[in-house]
XYZ file of C-alpha atoms in Angstrom:
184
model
C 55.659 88.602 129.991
C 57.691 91.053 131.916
C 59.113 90.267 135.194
C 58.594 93.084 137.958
C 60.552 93.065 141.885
C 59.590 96.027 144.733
C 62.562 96.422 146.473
C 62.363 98.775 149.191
C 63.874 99.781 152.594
C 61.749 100.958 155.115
C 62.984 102.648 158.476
C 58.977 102.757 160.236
C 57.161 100.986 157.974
C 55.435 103.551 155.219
C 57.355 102.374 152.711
C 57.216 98.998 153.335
C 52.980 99.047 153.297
C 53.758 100.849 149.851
C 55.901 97.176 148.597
C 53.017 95.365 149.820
C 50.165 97.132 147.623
C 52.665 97.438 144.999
C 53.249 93.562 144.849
C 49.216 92.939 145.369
C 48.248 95.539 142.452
C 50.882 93.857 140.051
C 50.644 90.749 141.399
C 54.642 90.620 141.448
C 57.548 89.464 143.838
C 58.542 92.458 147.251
C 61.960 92.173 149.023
C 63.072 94.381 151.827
C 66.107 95.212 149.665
C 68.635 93.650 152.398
C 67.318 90.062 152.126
C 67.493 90.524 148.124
C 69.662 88.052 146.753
C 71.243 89.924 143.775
C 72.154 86.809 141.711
C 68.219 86.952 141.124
C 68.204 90.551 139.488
C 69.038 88.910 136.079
C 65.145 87.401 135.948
C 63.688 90.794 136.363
C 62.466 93.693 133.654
C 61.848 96.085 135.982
C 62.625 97.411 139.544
C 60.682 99.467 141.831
C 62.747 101.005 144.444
C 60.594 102.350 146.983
C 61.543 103.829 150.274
C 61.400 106.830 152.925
C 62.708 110.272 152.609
C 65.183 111.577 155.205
C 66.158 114.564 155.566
C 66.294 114.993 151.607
C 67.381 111.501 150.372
C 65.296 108.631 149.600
C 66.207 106.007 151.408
C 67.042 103.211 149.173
C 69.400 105.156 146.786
C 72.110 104.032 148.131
C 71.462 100.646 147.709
C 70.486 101.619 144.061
C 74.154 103.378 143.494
C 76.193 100.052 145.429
C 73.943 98.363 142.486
C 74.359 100.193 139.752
C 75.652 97.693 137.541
C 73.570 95.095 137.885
C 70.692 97.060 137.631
C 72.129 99.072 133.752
C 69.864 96.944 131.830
C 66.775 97.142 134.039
C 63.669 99.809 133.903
C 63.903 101.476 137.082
C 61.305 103.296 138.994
C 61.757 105.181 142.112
C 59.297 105.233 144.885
C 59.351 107.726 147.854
C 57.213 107.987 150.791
C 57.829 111.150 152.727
C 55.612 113.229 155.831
C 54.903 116.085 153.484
C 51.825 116.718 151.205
C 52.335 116.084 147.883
C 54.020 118.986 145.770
C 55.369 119.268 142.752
C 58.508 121.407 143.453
C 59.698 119.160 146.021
C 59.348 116.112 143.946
C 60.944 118.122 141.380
C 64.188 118.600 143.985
C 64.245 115.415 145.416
C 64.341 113.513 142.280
C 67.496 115.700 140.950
C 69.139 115.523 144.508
C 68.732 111.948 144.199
C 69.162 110.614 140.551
C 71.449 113.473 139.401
C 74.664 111.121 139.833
C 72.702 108.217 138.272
C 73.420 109.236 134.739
C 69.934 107.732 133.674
C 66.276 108.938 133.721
C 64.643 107.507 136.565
C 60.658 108.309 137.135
C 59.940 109.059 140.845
C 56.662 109.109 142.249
C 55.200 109.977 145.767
C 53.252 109.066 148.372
C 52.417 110.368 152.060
C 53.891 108.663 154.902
C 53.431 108.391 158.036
C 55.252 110.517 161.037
C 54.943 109.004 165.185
C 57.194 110.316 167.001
C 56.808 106.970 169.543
C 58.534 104.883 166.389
C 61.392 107.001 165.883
C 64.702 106.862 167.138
C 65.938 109.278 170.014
C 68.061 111.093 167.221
C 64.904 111.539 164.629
C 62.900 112.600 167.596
C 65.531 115.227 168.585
C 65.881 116.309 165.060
C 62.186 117.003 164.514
C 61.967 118.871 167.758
C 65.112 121.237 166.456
C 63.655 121.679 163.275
C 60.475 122.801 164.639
C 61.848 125.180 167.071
C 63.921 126.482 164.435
C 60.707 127.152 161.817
C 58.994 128.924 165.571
C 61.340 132.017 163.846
C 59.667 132.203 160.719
C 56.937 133.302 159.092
C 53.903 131.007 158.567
C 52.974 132.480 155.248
C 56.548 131.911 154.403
C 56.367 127.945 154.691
C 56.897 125.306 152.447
C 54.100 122.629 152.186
C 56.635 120.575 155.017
C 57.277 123.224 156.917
C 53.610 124.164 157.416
C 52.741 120.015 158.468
C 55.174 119.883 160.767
C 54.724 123.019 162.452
C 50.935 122.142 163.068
C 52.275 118.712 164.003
C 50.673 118.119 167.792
C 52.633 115.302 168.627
C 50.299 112.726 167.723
C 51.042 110.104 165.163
C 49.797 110.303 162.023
C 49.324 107.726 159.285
C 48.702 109.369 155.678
C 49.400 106.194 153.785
C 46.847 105.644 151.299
C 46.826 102.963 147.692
C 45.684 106.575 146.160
C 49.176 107.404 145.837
C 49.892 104.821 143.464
C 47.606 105.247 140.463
C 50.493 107.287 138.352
C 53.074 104.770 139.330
C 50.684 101.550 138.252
C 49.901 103.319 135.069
C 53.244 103.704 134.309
C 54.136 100.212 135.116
C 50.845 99.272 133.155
C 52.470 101.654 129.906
C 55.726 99.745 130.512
C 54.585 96.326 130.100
C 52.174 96.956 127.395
C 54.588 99.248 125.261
C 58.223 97.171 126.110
C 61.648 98.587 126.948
C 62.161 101.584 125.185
C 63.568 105.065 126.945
C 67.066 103.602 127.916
């Protein structure tokens, strides 16, 4: 049987509920992916990587680059939780801005976050603000899917988590076990 590990990072806790449902639905082992010990990789198939998008990057590709190598012979999946609504041209960009260096296919999937500005830090707080100010100059019906949330944002948090979001990625881990390592 094929051995499966979430590792994620998780800077207000989306991704982290993500891990959790992940490791229920597949009954498999979850690590916040700095208290993985990496000696342990070697047991594993595959490796969901799951964390939050910040201004473009998904969190936990950095760990997966520092990684790399011990990771060459394992299936990877990528997991991102982000504020937006889903769409496909963003996934699109974010998976090339953040596998392009990678050398390997590496499926992403998506699923909402959540956004409180109580949670975040002074500096994600500020940024927000800026960035909303800055959209103020545009026009409306010239917004991205993002742009368009957070300008209606009121302030208020909002959690959009939801297991929903993980019905591709499951079936794809489902496909994966059932079918065996092939598209390496």
């Amino acid at each position: 049987m094929k051995q499966t590990v979430v590792l994620y990072k998780s800077k207000y806790g989306a991704a982290k509920k993500y891990a959790g449902w992940i490791q229920e639905a597949l009954s498999c082992d979850a690590y916040q992916v700095g208290e993985f010990q990496w000696e342990a990789i070697t047991k594993y198939d595959l490796v969901i990587l799951a964390g939050g998008i910040y201004a473009g990057g998904i969190s936990i590709v950095k760990d997966l680059k520092k990684h790399l190598t011990a990771l060459a012979d394992k299936e990877l999946i990528l997991f991102a939780a982000g504020a937006s609504p889903f769409d496909q041209k963003m996934l699109e960009e974010l998976k090339l801005r953040n596998t392009e260096t990678l050398h390997r296919e590496i499926p992403i999937f998506y699923g909402r976050g959540a956004f409180d500005e109580e949670k975040m830090t002074v500096i994600d707080r500020m940024l927000c603000r800026m960035l909303k100010k800055s959209l103020s100059k545009k026009e409306p019906k010239d917004f991205e899917p993002w742009m368009k949330e957070l300008f209606e944002w009121d302030g208020k948090g909002c959690d959009w988590t939801d297991p929903k979001y993980l019905e591709e990625l499951l079936a794809y881990t489902k496909a994966f076990e059932s079918a065996g390592k092939d598209n390496r």
